[in-house]
mmCIF file of N, CA and C in Angstrom:
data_model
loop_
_atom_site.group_PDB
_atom_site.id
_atom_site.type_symbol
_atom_site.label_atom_id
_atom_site.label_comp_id
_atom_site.label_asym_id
_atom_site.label_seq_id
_atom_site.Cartn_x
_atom_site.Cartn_y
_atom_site.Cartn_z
ATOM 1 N N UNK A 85 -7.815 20.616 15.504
ATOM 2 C CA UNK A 85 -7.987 21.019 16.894
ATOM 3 C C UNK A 85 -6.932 22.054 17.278
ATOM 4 N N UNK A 86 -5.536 21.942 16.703
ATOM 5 C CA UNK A 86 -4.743 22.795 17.075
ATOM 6 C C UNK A 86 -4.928 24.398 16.685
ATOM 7 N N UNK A 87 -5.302 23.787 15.199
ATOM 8 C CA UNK A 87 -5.274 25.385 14.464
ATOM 9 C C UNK A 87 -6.835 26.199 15.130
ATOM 10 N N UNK A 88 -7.456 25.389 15.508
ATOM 11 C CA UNK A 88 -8.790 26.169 16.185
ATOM 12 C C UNK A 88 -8.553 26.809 17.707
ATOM 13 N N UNK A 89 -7.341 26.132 18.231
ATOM 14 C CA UNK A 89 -7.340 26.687 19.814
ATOM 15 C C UNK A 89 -6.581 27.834 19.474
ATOM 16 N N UNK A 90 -5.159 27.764 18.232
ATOM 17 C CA UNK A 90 -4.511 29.087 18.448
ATOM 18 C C UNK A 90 -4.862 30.149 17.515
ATOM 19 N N UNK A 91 -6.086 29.464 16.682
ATOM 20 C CA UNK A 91 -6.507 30.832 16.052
ATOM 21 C C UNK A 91 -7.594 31.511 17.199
ATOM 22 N N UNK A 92 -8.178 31.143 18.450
ATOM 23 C CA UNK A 92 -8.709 31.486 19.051
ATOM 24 C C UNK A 92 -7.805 32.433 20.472
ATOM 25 N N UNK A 93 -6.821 31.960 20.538
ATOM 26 C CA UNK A 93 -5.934 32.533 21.296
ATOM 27 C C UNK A 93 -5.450 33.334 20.841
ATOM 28 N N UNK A 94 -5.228 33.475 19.222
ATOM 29 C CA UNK A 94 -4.491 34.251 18.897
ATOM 30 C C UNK A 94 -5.803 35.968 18.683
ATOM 31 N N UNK A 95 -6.992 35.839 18.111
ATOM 32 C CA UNK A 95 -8.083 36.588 18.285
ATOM 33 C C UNK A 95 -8.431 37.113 19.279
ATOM 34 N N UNK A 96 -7.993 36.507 20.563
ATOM 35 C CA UNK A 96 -8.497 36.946 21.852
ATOM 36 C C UNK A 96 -7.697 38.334 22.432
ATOM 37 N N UNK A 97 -6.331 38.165 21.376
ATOM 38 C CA UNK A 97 -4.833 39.430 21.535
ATOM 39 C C UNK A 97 -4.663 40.221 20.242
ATOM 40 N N UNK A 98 -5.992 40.248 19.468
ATOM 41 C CA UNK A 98 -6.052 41.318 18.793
ATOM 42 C C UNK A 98 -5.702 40.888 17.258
ATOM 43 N N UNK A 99 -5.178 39.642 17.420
ATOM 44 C CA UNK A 99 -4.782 39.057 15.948
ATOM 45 C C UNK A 99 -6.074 38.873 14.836
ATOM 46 N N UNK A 100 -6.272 40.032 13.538
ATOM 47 C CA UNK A 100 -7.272 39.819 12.862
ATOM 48 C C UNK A 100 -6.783 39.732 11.089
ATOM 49 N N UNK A 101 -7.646 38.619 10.403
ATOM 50 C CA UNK A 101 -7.326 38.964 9.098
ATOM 51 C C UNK A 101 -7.003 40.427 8.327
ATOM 52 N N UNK A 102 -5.584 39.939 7.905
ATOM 53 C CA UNK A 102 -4.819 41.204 7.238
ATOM 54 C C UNK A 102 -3.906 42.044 7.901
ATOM 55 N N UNK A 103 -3.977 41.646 9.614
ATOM 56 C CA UNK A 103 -3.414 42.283 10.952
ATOM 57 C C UNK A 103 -2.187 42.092 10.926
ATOM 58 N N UNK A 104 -1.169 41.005 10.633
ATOM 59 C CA UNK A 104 -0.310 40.500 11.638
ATOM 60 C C UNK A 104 0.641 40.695 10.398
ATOM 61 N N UNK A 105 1.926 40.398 10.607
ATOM 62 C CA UNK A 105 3.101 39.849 9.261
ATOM 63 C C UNK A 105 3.788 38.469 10.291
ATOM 64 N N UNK A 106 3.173 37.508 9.535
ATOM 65 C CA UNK A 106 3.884 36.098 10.015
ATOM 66 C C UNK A 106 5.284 35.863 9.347
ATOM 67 N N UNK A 107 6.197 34.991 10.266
ATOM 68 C CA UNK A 107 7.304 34.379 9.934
ATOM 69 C C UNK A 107 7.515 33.164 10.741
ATOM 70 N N UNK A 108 8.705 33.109 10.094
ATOM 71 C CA UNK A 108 9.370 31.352 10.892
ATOM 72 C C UNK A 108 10.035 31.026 10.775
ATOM 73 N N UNK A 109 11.285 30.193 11.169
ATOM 74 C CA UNK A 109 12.244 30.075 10.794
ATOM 75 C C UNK A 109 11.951 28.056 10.189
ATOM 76 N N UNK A 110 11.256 28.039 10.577
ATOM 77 C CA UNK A 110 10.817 26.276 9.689
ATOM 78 C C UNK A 110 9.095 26.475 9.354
ATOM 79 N N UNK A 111 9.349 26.664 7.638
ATOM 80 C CA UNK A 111 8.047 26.709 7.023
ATOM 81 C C UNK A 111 7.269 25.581 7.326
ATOM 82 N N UNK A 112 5.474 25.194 7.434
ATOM 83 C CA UNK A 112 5.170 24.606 7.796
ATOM 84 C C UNK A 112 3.703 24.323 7.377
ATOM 85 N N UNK A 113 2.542 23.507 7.031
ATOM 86 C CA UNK A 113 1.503 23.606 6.795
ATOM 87 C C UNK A 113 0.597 24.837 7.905
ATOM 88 N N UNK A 114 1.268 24.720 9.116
ATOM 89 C CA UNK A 114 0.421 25.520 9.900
ATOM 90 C C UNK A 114 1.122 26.769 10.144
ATOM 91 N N UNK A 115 1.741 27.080 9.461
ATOM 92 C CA UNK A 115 2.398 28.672 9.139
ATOM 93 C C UNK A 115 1.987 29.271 8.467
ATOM 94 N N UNK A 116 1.780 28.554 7.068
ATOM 95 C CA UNK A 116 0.862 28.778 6.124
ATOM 96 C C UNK A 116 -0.495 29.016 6.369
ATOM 97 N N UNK A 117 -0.860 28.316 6.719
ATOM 98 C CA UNK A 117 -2.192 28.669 7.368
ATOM 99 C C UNK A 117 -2.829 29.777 8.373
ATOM 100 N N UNK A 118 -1.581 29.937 8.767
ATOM 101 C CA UNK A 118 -1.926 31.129 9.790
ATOM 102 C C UNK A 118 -1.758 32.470 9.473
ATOM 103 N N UNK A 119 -0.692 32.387 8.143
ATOM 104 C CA UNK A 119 -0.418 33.626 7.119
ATOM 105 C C UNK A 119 -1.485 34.085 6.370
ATOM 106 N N UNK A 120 -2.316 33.134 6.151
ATOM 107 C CA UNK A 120 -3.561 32.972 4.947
ATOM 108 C C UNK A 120 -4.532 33.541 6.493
ATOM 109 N N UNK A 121 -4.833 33.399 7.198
ATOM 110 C CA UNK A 121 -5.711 33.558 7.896
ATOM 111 C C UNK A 121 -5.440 35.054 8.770
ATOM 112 N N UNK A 122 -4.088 35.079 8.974
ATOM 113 C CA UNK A 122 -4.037 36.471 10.081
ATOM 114 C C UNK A 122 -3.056 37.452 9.541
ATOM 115 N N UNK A 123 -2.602 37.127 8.312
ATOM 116 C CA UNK A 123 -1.627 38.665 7.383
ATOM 117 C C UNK A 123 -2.080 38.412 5.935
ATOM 118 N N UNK A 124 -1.467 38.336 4.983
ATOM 119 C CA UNK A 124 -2.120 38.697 3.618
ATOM 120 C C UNK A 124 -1.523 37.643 3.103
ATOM 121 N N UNK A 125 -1.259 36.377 3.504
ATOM 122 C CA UNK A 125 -0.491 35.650 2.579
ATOM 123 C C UNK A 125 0.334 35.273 2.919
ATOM 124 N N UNK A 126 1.258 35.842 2.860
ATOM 125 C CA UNK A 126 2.812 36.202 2.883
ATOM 126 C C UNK A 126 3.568 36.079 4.196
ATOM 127 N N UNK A 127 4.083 34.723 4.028
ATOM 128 C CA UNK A 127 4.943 34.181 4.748
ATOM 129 C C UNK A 127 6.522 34.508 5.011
ATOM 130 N N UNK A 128 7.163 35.102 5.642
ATOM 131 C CA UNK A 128 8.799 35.361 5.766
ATOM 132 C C UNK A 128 9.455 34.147 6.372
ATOM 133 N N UNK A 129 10.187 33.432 5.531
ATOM 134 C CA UNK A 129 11.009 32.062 6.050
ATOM 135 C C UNK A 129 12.572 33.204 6.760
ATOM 136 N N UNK A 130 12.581 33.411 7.773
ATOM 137 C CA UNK A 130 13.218 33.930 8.374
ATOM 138 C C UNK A 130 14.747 33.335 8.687
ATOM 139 N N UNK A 131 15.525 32.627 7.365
ATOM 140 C CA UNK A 131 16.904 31.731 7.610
ATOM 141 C C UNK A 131 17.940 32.588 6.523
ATOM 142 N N UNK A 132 17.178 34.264 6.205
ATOM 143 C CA UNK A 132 18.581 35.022 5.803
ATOM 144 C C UNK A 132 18.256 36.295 6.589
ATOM 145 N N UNK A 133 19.803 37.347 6.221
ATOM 146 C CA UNK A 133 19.482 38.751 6.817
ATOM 147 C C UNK A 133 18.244 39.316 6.040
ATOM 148 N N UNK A 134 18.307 39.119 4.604
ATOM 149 C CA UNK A 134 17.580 39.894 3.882
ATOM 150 C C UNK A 134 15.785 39.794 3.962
ATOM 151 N N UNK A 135 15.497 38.251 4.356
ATOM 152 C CA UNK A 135 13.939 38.412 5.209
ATOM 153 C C UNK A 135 14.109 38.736 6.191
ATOM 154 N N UNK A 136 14.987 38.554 6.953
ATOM 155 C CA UNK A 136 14.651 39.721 8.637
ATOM 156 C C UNK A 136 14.286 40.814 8.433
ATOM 157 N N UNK A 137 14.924 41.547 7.548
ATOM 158 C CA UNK A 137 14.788 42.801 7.107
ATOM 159 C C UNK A 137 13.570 43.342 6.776
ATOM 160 N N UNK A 138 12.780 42.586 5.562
ATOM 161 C CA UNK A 138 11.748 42.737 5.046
ATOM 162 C C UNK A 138 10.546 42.572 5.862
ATOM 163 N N UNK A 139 10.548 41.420 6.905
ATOM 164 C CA UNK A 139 9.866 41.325 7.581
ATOM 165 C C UNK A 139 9.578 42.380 8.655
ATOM 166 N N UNK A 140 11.102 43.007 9.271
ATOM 167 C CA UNK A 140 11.101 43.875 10.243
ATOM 168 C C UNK A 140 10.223 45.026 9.458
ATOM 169 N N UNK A 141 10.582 45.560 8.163
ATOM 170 C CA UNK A 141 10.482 46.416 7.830
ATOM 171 C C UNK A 141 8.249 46.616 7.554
ATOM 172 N N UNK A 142 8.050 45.290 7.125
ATOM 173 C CA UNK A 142 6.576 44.830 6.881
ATOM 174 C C UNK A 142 5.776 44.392 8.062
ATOM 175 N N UNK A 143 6.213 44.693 9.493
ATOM 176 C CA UNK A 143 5.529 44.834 10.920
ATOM 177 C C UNK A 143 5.179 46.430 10.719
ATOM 178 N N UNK A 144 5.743 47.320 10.618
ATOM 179 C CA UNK A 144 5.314 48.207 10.706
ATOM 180 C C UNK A 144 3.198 48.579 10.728
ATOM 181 N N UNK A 145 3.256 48.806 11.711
ATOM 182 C CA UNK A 145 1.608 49.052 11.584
ATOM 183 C C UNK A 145 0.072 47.591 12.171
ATOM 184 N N UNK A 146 1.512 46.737 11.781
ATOM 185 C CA UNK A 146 0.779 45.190 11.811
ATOM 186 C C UNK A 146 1.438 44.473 13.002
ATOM 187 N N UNK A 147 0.983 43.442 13.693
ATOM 188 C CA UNK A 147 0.965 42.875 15.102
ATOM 189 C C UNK A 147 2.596 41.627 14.253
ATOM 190 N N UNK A 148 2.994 41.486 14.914
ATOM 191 C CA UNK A 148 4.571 40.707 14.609
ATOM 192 C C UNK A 148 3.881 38.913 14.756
ATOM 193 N N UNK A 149 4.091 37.895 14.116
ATOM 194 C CA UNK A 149 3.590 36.854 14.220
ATOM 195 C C UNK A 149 4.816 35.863 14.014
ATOM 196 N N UNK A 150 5.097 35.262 14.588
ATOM 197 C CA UNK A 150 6.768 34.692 14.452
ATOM 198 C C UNK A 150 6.591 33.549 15.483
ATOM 199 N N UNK A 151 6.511 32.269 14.678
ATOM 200 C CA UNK A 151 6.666 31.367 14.864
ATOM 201 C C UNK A 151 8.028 30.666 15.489
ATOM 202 N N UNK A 152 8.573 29.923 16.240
ATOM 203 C CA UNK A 152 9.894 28.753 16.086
ATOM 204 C C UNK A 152 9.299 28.088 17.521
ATOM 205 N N UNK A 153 9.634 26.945 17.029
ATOM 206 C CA UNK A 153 10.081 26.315 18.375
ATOM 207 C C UNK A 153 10.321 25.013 17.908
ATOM 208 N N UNK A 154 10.343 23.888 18.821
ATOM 209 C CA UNK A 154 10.796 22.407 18.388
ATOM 210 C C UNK A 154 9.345 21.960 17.545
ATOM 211 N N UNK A 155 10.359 21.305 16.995
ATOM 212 C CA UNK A 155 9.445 20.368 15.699
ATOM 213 C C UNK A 155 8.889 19.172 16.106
ATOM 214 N N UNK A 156 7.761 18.935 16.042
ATOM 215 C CA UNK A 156 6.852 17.770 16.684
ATOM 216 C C UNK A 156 5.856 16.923 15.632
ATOM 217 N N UNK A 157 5.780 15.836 16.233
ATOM 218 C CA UNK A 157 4.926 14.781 15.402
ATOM 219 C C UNK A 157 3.837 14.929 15.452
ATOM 220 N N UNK A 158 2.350 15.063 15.556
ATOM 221 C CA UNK A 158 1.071 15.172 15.951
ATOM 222 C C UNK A 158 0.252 14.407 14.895
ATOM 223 N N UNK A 159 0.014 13.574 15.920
ATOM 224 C CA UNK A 159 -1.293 12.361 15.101
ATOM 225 C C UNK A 159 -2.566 13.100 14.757
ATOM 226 N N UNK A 160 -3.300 12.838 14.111
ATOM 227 C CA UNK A 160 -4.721 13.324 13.809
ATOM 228 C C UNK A 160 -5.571 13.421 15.012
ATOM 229 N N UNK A 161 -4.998 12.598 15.886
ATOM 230 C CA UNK A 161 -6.222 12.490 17.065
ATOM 231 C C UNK A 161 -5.296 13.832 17.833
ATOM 232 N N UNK A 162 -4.213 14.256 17.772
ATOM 233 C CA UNK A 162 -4.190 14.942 18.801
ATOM 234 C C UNK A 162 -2.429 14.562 19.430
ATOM 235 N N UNK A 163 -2.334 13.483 19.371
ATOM 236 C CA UNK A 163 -1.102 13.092 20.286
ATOM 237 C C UNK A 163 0.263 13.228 19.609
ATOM 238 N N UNK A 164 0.844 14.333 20.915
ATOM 239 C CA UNK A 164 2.371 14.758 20.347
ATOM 240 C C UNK A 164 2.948 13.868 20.394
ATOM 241 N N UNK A 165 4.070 13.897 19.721
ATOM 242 C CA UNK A 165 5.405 12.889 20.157
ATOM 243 C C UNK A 165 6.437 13.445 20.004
ATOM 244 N N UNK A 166 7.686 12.613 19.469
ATOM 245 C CA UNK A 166 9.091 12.879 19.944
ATOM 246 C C UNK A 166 9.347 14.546 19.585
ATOM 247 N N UNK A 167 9.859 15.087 19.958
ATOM 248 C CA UNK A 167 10.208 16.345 19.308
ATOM 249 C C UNK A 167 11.460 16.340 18.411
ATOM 250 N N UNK A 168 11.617 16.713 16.943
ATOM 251 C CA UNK A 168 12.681 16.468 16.486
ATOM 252 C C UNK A 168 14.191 17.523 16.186
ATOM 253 N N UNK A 169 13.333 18.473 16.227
ATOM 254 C CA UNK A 169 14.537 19.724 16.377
ATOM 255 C C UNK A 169 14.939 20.581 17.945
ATOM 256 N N UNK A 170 15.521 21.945 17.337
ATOM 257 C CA UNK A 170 15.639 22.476 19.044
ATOM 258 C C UNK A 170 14.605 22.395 19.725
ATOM 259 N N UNK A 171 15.056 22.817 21.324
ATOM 260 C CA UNK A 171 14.166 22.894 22.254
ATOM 261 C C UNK A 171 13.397 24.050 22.108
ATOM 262 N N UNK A 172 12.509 24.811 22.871
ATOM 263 C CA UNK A 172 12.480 26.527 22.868
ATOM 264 C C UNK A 172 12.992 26.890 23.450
ATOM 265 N N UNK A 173 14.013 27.270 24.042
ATOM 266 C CA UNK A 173 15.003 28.087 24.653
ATOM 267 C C UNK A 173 16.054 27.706 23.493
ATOM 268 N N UNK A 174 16.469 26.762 23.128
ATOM 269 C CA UNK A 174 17.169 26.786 22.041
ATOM 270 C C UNK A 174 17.048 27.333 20.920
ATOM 271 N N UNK A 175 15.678 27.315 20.160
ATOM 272 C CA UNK A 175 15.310 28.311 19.410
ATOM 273 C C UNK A 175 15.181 29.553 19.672
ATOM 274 N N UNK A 176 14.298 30.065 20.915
ATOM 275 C CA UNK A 176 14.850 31.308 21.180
ATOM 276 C C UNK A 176 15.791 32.228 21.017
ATOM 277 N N UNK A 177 16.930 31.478 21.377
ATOM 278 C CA UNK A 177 18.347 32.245 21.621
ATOM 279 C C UNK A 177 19.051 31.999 20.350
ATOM 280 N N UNK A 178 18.540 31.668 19.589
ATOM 281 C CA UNK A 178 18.397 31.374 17.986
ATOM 282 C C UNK A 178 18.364 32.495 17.208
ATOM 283 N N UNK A 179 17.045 32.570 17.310
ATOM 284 C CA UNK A 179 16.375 33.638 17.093
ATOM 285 C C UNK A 179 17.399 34.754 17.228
ATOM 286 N N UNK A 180 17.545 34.949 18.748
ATOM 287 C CA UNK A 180 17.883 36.620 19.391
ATOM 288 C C UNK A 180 19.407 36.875 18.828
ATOM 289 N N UNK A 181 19.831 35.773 18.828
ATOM 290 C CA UNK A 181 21.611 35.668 18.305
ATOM 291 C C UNK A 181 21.747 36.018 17.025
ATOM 292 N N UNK A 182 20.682 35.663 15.872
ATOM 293 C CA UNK A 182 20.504 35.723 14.610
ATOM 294 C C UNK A 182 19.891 37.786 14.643
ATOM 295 N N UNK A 183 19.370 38.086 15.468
ATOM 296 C CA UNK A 183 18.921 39.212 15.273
ATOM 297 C C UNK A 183 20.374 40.271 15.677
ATOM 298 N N UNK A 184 20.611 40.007 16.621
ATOM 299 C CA UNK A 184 21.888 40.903 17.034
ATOM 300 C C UNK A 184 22.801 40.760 16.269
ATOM 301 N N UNK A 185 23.459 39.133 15.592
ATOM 302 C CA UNK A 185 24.347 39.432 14.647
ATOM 303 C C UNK A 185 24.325 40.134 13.187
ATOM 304 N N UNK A 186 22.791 40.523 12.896
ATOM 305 C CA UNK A 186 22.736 40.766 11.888
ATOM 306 C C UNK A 186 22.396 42.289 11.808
ATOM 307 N N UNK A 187 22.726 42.477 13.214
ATOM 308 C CA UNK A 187 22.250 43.927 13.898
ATOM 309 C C UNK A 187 21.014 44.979 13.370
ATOM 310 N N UNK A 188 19.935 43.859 13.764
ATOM 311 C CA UNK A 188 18.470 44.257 13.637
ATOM 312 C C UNK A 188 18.234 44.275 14.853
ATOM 313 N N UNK A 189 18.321 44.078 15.911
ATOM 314 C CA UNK A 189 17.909 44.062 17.362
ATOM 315 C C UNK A 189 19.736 44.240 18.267
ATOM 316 N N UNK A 190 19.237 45.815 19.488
ATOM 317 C CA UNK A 190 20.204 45.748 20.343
ATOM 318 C C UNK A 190 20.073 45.269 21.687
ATOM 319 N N UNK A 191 20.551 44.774 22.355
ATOM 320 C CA UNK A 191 20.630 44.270 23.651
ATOM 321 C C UNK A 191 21.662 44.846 24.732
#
């Protein structure tokens, strides 16, 4: 159910097989899946400088697909639970801190 609402959300903003270059900073069955479905495969685990890089460098032309946020339980039927990692604003600023220190992004 999940992967059907955001592959539909994600289609509705232009996201098409072979389109996008996905990443993440926590690999995941549904990262994978969304790599296989909306870029060529090829997943960027985004936890050194040297995939930021590659990744920055492999958007070129293609829609940016970049996953993070808190890590969650989800039953088969549907129902979230506890969340086990950061929040999203915590990941966020994750993210943006990791980009500026590695001075791929200025602010």
């Amino acid at each position: 159910v999940i992967m059907l609402r955001l592959s539909s959300s994600l289609r509705k903003r232009g996201y098409m097989k072979g389109k996008a270059a996905v990443a993440t900073l926590m690999p995941s069955e549904l990262s994978v899946m969304l790599s296989r479905q909306f870029g060529d495969g090829t997943m960027y685990n985004l936890d050194e400088k040297k995939t930021w890089e590659e990744y920055i460098a492999n958007c070129d032309g293609k829609r940016a697909l970049v996953l993070f946020g808190p890590e969650v339980d989800i039953s088969p039927a549907g129902s979230v639970g506890e969340m086990k990692g950061m929040d999203v604003k915590s990941a966020e600023k994750f993210v943006m801190d990791k980009l500026i220190n590695d001075k791929l992004w200025e602010n």
